[in-house]
mmCIF file of C-alpha atoms in Angstrom:
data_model
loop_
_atom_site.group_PDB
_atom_site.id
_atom_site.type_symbol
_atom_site.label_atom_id
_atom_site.label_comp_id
_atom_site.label_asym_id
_atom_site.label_seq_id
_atom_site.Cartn_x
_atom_site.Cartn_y
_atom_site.Cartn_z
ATOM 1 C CA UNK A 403 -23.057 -23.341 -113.481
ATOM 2 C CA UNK A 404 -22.156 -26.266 -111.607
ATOM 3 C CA UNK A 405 -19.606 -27.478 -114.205
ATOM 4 C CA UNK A 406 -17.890 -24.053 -113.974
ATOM 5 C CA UNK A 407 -17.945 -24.719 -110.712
ATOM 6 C CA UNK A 408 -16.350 -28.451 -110.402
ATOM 7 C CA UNK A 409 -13.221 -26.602 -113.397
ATOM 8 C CA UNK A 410 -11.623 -25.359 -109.897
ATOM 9 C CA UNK A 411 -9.921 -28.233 -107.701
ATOM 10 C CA UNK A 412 -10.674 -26.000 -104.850
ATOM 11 C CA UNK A 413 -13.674 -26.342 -105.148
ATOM 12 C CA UNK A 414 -13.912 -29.654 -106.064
ATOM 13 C CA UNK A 415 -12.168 -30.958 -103.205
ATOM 14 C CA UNK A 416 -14.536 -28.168 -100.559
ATOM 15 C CA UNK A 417 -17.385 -30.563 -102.518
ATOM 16 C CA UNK A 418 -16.081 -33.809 -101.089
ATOM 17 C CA UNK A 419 -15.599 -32.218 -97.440
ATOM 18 C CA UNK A 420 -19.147 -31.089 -97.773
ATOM 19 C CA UNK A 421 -20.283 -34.640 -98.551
ATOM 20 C CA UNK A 422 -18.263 -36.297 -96.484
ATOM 21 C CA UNK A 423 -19.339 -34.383 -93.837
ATOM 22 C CA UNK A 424 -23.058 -35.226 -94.154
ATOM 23 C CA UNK A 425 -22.606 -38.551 -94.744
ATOM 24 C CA UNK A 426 -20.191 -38.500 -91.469
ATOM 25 C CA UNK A 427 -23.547 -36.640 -89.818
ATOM 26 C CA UNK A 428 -25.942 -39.226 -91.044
ATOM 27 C CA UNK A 429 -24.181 -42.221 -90.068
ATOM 28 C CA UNK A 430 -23.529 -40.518 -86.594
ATOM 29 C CA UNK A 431 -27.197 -39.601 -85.948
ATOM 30 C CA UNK A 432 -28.314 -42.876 -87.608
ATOM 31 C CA UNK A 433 -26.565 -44.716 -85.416
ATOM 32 C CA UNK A 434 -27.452 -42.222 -82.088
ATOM 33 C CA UNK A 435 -31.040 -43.338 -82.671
ATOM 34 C CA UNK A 436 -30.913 -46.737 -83.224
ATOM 35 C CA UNK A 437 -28.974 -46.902 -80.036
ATOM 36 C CA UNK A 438 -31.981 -44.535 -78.443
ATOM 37 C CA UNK A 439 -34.228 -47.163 -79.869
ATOM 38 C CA UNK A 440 -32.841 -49.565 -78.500
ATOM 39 C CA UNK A 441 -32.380 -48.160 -75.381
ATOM 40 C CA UNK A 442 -36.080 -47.622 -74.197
ATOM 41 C CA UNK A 443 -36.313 -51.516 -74.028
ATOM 42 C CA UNK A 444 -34.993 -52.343 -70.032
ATOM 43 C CA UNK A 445 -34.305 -56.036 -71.381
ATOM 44 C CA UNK A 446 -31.531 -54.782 -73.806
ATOM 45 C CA UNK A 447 -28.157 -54.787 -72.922
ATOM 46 C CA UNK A 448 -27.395 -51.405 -73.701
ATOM 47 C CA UNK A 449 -29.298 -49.233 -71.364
ATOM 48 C CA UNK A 450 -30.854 -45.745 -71.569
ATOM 49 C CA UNK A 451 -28.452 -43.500 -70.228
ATOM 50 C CA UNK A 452 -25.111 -45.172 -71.459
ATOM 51 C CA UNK A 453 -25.573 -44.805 -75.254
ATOM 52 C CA UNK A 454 -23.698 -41.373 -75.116
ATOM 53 C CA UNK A 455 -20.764 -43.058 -74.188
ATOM 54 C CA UNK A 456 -20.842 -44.896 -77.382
ATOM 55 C CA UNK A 457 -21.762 -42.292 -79.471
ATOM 56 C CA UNK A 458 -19.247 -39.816 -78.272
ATOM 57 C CA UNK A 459 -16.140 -42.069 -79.291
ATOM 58 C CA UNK A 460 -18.161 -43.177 -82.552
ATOM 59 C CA UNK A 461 -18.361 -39.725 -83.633
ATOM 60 C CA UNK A 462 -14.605 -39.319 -82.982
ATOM 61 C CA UNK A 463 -13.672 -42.251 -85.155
ATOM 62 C CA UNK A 464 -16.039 -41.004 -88.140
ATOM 63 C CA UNK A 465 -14.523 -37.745 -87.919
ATOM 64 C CA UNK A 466 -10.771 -39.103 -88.089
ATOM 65 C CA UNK A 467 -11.782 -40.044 -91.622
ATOM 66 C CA UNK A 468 -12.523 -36.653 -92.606
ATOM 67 C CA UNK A 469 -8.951 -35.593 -91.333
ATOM 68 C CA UNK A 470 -7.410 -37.923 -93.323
ATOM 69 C CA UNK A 471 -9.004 -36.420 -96.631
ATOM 70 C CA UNK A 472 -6.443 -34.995 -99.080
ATOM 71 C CA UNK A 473 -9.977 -32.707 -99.937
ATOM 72 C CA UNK A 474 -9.639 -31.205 -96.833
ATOM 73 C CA UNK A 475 -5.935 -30.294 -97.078
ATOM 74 C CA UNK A 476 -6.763 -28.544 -100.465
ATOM 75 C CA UNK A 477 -9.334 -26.100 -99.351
ATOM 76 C CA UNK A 478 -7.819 -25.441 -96.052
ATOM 77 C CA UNK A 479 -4.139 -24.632 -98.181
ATOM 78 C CA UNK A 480 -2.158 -26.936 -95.601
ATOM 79 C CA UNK A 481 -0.498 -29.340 -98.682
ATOM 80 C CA UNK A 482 2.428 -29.195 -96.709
ATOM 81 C CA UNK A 483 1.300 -30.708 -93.596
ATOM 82 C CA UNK A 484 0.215 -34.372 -94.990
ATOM 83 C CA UNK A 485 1.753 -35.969 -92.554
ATOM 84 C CA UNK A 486 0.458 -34.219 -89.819
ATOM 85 C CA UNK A 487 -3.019 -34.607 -90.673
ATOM 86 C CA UNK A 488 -2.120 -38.062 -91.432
ATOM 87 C CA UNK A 489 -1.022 -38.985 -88.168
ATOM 88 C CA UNK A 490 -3.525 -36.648 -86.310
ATOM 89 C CA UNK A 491 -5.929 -38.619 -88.278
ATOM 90 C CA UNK A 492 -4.688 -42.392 -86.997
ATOM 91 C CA UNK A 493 -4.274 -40.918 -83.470
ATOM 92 C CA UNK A 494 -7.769 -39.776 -83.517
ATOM 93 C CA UNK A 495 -9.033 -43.045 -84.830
ATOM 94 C CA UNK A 496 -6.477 -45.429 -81.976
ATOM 95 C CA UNK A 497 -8.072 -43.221 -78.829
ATOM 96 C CA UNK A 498 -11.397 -43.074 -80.675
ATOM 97 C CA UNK A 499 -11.509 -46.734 -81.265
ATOM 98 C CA UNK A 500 -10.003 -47.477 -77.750
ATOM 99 C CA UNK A 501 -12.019 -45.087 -75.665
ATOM 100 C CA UNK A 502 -15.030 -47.028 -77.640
ATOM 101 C CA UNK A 503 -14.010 -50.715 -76.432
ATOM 102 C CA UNK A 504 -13.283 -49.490 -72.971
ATOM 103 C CA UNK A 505 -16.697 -48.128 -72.772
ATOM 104 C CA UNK A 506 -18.429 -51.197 -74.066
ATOM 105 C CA UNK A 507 -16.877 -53.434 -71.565
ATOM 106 C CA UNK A 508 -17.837 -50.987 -68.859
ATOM 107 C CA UNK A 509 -21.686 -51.158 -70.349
ATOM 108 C CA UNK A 510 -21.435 -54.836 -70.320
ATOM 109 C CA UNK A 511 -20.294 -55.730 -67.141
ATOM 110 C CA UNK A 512 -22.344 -53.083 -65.445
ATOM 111 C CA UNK A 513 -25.241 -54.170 -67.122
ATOM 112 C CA UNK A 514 -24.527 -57.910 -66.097
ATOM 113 C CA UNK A 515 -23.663 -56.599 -62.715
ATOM 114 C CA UNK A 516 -26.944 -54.443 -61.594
ATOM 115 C CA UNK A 517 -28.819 -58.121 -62.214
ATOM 116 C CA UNK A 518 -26.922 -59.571 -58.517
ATOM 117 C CA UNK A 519 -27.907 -57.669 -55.270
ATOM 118 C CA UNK A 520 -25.164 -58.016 -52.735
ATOM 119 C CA UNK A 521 -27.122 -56.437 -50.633
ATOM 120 C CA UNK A 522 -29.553 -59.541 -50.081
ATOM 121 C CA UNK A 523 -29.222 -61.977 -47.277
ATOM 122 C CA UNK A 524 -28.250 -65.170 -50.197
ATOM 123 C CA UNK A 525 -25.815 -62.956 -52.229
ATOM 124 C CA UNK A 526 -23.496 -65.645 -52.670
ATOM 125 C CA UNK A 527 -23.657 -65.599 -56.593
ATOM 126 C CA UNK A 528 -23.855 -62.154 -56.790
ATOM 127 C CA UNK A 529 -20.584 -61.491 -54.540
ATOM 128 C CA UNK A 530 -19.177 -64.197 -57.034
ATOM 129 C CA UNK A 531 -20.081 -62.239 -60.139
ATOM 130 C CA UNK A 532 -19.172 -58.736 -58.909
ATOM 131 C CA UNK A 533 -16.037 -60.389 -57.998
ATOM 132 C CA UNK A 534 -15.716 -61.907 -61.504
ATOM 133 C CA UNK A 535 -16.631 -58.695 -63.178
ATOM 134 C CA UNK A 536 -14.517 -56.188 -61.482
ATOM 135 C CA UNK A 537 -10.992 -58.040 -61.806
ATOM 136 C CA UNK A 538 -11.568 -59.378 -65.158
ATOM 137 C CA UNK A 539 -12.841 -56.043 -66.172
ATOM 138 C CA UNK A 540 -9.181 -54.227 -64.967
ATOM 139 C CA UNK A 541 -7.640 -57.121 -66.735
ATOM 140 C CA UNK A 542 -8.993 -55.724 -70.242
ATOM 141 C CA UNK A 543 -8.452 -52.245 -69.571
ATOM 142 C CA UNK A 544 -5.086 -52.562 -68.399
ATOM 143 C CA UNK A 545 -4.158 -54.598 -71.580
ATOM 144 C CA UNK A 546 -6.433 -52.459 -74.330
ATOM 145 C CA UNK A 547 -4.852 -49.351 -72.901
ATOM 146 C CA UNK A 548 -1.098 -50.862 -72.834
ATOM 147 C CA UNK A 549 -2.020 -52.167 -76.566
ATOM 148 C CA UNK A 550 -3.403 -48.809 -78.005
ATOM 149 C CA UNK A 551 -0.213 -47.080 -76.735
ATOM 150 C CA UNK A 552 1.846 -49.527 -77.627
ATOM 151 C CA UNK A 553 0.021 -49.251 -81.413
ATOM 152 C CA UNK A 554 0.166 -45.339 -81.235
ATOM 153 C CA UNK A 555 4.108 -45.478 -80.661
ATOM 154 C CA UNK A 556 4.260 -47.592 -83.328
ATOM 155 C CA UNK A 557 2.780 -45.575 -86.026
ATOM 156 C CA UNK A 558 5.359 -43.007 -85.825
ATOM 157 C CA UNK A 559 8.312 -44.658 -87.961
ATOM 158 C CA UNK A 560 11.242 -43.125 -85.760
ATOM 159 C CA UNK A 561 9.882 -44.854 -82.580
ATOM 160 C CA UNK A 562 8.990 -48.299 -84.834
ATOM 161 C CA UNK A 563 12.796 -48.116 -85.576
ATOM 162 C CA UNK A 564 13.833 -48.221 -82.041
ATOM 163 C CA UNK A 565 11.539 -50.521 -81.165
ATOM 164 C CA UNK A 566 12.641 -53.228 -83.943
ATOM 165 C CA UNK A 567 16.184 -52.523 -82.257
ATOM 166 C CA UNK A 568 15.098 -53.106 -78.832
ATOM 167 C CA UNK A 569 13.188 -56.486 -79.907
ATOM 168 C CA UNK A 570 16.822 -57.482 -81.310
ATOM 169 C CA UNK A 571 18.486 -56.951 -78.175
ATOM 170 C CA UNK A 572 15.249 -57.891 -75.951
ATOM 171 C CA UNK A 573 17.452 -60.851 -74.400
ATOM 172 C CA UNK A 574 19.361 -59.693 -71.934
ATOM 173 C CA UNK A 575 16.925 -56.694 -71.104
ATOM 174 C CA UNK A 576 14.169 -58.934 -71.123
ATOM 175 C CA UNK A 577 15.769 -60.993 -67.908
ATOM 176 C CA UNK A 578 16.819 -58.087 -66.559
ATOM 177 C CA UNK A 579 13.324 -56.504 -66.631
ATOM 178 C CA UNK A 580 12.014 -59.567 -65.496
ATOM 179 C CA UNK A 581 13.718 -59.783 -62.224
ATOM 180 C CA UNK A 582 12.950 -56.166 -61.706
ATOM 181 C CA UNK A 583 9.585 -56.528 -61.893
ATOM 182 C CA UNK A 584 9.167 -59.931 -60.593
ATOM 183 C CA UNK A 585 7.404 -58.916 -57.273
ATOM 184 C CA UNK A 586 5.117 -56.430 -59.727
ATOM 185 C CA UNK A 587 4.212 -59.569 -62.224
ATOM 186 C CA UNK A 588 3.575 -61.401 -59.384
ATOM 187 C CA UNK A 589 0.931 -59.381 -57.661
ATOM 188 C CA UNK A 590 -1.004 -59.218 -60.978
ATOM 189 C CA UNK A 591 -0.963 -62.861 -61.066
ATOM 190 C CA UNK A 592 -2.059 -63.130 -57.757
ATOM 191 C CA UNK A 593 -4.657 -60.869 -58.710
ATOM 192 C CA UNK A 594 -5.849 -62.781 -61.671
ATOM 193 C CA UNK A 595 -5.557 -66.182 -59.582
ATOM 194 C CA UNK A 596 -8.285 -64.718 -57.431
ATOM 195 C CA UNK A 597 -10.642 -63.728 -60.178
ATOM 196 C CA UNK A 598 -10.436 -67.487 -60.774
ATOM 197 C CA UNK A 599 -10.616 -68.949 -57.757
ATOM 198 C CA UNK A 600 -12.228 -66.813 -55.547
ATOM 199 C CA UNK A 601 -10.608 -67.730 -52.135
ATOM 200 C CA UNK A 602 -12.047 -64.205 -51.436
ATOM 201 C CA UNK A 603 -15.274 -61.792 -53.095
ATOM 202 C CA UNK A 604 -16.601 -58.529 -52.750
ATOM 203 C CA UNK A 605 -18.230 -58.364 -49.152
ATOM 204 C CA UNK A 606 -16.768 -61.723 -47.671
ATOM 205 C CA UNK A 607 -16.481 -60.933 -43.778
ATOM 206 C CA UNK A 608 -12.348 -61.912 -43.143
ATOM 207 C CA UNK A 609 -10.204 -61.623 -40.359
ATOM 208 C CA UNK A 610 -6.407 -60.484 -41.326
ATOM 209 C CA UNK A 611 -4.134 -59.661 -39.073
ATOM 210 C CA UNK A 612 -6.584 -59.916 -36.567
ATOM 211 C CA UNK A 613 -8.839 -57.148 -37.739
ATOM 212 C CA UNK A 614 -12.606 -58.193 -38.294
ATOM 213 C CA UNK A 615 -13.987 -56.378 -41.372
ATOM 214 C CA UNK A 616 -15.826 -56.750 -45.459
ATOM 215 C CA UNK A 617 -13.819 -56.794 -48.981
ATOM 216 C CA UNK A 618 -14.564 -53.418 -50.488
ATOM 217 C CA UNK A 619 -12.194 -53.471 -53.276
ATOM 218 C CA UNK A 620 -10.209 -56.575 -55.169
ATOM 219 C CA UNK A 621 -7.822 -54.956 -57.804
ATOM 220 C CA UNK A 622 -5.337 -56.352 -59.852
ATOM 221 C CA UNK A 623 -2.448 -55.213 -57.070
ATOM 222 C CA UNK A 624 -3.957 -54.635 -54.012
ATOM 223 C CA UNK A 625 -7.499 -55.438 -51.899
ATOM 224 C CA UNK A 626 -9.504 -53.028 -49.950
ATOM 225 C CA UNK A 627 -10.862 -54.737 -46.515
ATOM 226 C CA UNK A 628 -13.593 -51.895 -44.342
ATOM 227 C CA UNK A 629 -13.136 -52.743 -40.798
ATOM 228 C CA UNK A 630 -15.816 -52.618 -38.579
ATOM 229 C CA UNK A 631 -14.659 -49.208 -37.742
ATOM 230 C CA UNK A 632 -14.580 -47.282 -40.473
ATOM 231 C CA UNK A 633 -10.809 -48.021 -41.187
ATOM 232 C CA UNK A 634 -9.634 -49.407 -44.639
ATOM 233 C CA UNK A 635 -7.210 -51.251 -44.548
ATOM 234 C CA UNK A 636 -5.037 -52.218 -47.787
ATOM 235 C CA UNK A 637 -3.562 -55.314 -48.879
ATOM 236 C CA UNK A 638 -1.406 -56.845 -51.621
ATOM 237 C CA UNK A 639 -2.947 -59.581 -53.451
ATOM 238 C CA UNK A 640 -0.234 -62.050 -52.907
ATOM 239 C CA UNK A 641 -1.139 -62.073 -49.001
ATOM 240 C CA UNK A 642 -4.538 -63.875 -50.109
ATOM 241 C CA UNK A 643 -2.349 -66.366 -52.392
ATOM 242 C CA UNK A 644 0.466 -67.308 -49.981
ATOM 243 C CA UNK A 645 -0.716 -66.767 -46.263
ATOM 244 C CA UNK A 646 -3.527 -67.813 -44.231
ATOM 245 C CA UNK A 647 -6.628 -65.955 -43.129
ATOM 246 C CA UNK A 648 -9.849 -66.543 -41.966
ATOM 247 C CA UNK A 649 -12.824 -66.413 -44.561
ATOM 248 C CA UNK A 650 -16.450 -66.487 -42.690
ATOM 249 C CA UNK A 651 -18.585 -66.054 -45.787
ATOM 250 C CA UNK A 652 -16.840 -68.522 -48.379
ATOM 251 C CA UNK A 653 -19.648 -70.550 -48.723
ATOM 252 C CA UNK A 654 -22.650 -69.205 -47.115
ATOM 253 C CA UNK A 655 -23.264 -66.265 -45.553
ATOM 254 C CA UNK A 656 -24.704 -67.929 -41.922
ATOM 255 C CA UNK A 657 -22.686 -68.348 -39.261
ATOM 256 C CA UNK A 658 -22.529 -69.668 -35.844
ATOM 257 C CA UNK A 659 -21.699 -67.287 -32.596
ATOM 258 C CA UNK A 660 -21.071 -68.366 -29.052
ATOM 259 C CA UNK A 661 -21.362 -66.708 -25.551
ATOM 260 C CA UNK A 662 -19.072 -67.988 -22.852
ATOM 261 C CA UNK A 663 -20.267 -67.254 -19.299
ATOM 262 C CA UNK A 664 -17.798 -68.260 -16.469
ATOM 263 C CA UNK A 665 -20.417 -69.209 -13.129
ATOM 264 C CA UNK A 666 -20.090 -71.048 -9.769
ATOM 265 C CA UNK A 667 -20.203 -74.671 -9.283
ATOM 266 C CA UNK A 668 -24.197 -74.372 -8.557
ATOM 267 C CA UNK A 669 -25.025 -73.178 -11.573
ATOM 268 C CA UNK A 670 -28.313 -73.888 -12.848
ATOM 269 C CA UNK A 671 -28.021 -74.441 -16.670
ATOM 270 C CA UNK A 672 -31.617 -76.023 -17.565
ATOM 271 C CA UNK A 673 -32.454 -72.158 -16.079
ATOM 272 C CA UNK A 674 -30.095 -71.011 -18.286
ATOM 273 C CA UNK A 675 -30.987 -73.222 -21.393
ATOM 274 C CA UNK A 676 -34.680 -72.206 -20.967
ATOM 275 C CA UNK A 677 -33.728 -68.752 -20.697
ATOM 276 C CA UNK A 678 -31.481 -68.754 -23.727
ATOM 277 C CA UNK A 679 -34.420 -70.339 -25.562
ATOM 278 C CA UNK A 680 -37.091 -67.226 -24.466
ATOM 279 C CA UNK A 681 -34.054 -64.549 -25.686
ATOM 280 C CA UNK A 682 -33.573 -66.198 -29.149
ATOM 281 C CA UNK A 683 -37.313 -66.458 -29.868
ATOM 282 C CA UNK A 684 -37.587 -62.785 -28.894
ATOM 283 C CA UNK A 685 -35.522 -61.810 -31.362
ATOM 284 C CA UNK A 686 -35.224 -61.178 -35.147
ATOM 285 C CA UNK A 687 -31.575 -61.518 -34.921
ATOM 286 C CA UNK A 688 -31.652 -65.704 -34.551
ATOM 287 C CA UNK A 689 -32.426 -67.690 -37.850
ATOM 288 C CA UNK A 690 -34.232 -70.451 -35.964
ATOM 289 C CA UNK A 691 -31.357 -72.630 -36.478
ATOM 290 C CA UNK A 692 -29.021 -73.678 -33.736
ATOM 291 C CA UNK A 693 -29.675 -73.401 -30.154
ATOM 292 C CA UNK A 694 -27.926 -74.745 -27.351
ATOM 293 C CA UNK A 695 -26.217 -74.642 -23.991
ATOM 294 C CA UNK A 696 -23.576 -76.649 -22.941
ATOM 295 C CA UNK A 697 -20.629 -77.182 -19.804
ATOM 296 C CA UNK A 698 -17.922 -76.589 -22.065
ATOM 297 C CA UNK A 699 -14.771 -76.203 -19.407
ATOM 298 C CA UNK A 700 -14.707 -76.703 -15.489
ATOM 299 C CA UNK A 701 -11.438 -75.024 -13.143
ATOM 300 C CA UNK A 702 -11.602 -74.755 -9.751
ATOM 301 C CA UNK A 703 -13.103 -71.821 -9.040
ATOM 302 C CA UNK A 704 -15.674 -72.056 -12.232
ATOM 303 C CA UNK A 705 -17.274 -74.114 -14.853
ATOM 304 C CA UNK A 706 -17.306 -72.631 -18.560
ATOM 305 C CA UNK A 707 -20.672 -72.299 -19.825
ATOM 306 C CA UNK A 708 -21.282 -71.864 -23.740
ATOM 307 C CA UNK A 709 -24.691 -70.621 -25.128
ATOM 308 C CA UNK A 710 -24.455 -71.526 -29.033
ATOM 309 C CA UNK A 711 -27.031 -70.078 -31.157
ATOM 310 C CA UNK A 712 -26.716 -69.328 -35.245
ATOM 311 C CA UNK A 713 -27.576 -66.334 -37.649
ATOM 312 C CA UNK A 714 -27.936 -65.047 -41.249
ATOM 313 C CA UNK A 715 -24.791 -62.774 -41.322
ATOM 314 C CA UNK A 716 -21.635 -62.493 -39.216
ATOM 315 C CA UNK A 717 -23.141 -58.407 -38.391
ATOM 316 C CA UNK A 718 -26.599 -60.037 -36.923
ATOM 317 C CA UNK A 719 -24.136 -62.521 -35.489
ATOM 318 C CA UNK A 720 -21.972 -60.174 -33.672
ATOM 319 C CA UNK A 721 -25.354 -58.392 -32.360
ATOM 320 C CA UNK A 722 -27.358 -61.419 -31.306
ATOM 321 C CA UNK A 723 -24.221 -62.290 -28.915
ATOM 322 C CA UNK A 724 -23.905 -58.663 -27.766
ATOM 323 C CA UNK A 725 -27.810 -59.303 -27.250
ATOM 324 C CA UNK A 726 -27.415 -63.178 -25.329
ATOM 325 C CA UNK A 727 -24.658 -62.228 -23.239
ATOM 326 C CA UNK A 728 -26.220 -58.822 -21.765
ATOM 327 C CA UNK A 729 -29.597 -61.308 -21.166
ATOM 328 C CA UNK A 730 -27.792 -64.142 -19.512
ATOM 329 C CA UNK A 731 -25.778 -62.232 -17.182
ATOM 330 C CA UNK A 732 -28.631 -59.914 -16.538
ATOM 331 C CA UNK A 733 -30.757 -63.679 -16.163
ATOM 332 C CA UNK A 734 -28.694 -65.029 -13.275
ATOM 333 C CA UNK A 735 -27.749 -61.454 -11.234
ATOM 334 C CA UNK A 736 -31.453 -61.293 -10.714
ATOM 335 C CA UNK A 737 -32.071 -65.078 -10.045
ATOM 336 C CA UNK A 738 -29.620 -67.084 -9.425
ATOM 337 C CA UNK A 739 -26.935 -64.204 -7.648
ATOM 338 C CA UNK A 740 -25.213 -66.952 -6.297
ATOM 339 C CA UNK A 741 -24.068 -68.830 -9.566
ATOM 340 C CA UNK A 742 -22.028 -65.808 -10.082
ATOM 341 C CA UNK A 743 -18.458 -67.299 -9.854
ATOM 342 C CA UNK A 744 -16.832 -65.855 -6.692
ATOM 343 C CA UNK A 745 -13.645 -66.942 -4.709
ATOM 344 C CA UNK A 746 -14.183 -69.414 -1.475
ATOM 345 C CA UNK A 747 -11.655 -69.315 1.222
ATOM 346 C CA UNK A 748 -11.867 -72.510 3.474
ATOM 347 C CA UNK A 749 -10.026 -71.852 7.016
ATOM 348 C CA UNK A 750 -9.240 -75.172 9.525
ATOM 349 C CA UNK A 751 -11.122 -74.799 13.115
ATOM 350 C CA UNK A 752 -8.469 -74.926 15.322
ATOM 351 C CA UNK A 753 -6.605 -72.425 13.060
ATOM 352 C CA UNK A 754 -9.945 -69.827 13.323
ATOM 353 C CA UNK A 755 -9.901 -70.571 17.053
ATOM 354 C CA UNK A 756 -5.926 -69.796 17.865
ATOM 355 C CA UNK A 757 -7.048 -66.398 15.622
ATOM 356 C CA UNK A 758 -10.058 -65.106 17.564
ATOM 357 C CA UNK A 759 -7.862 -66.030 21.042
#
């Protein structure tokens, strides 16, 4: 019975769509638990919860082969359409295959990436990584996804003709392309340069343009800065390349913060130095680093005092100052009311005599 069967091509060819089916189905669901297997142990790189987005693409790749199969032309009746199929079939396999390596790379680098905390008071290393990770990571996918079009245009031999005939004459278009998009090239470089070398990472505290804020966001073009309130504001990666800004985390994250107080002549400043002591050692704000109080300036009608004092991060930085200058002030309107600077007006004797006559 089966070798009446196996006479017909039909149903010859329905046989090898059958089998190639299963063995498409074993292979997929082979592979699906392996990855599951895999998965349950945290020390792995693939995780849990991300071996769908392998599977999905795999399964999309295997199945591109089954397109391809002359078998499955003959018992679907669709001889005629061979090269449809055919190309269906290598555009199936191109976005399978890419959609695959773009989802690897994201598994990668977000399993490299959980490992860093930003979000700790050293996070140094882990701004540097996340910083790493995120350009280098729009790097790849911008070139994979440029390649796999690039490779789908080419399989269709119409386009492949026009491109050989564009390559010939790539000369002249090639300059004038390049000027065109000079500024374009050059804020991808820029954005590559600072993958490298870093003169900025995600969460660095920076003043540009005289706004105070955090790096949110380094692309390939642009970078995202969160000011301190609320605002975003954007931009282009060359700025960080060619112009000057201020950096307060490039190193470390601790910083130093200063209060100026402008007071009369009489000033007490051991008070003050004592006092500044008492605030700091109230507070969780200070690191127990630097502590001091100097006469910094002296006018006529005032001397400059500076209070100096040091913390973890520019934000406790910003709110230990807040905190020191409210105390001070507070400090000497309660005991010393005249070391408040003021304005003295001297008048002559004989002049306040000729007055009050």
């Amino acid at each position: 019975m089966l070798e009446s069967f196996l006479k017909s091509s039909t149903n010859q060819s329905l046989l090898y769509v059958i089998i190639a089916f299963f063995l498409i189905l074993v292979v997929y669901f082979t592979t699906v638990q392996v990855l599951r297997r895999f998965g349950k142990n945290p020390d792995n790189i693939i995780p849990r919860h991300a071996f769908k987005k392998i599977t999905f693409p795999l399964f999309l790749i295997l199945f591109s082969f089954l397109v391809r199969m002359e078998s499955l032309r003959d018992v679907l009746g669709l001889h005629d359409y061979t090269y449809g199929f055919r190309k269906t079939s290598t555009l199936m396999f191109i976005f399978g295959t890419t959609w695959l390596i773009l989802n690897i790379i994201k598994i990668i680098k977000n399993r490299v990436v959980e490992k860093y905390d930003i979000h700790t008071s050293d996070n140094l290393k882990a701004r540097k990584i996340r910083t790493q990770f995120n350009i280098l990571e729009r790097i790849m996918v911008f070139v994979i996804i440029i390649l796999a079009i690039g490779i789908a245009l080419m399989s269709f031999e119409s386009i492949r003709e026009i491109g050989v005939s564009i390559f010939a004459s790539a000369g002249v278009a090639g300059i004038i392309i390049g000027f065109s998009a000079q500024k374009m090239i050059g804020t991808i470089l820029a954005g590559i340069q600072i993958a490298i070398t870093q003169p900025i990472k995600i969460d660095d505290v920076v003043i540009v343009d005289g706004e105070w804020g955090r790096i949110e966001e380094i692309t390939l073009t642009y970078v995202v800065i969160k000011i301190w309130d609320k605002r975003r504001l954007v931009v282009p990666s060359t700025f960080f390349i060619e112009k000057s800004f201020q950096n307060w985390t490039k190193t470390s994250a601790d910083i130093l913060g200063t209060v100026f107080l402008y007071t009369d002549y009489n000033v007490p400043v051991d008070a003050i130095r004592k006092e500044l002591t008492r605030i700091l050692e109230s507070t969780d704000l200070w690191d127990g680093e630097a502590n001091n109080v100097q006469v910094t300036d002296s006018k006529a009608n005032y001397v400059e005092v500076r209070a100096m004092m040091s913390a973890k991060d520019s934000s406790m930085a910003w709110d230990l100052r807040v905190l020191v200058r409210e105390k001070l002030i507070g400090f000497l309107q309660q005991n010393y009311p005249e070391s408040l600077a003021r304005t003295r007006v001297y008048m002559d004797q004989t002049e306040a005599l000729e007055k009050t006559d």
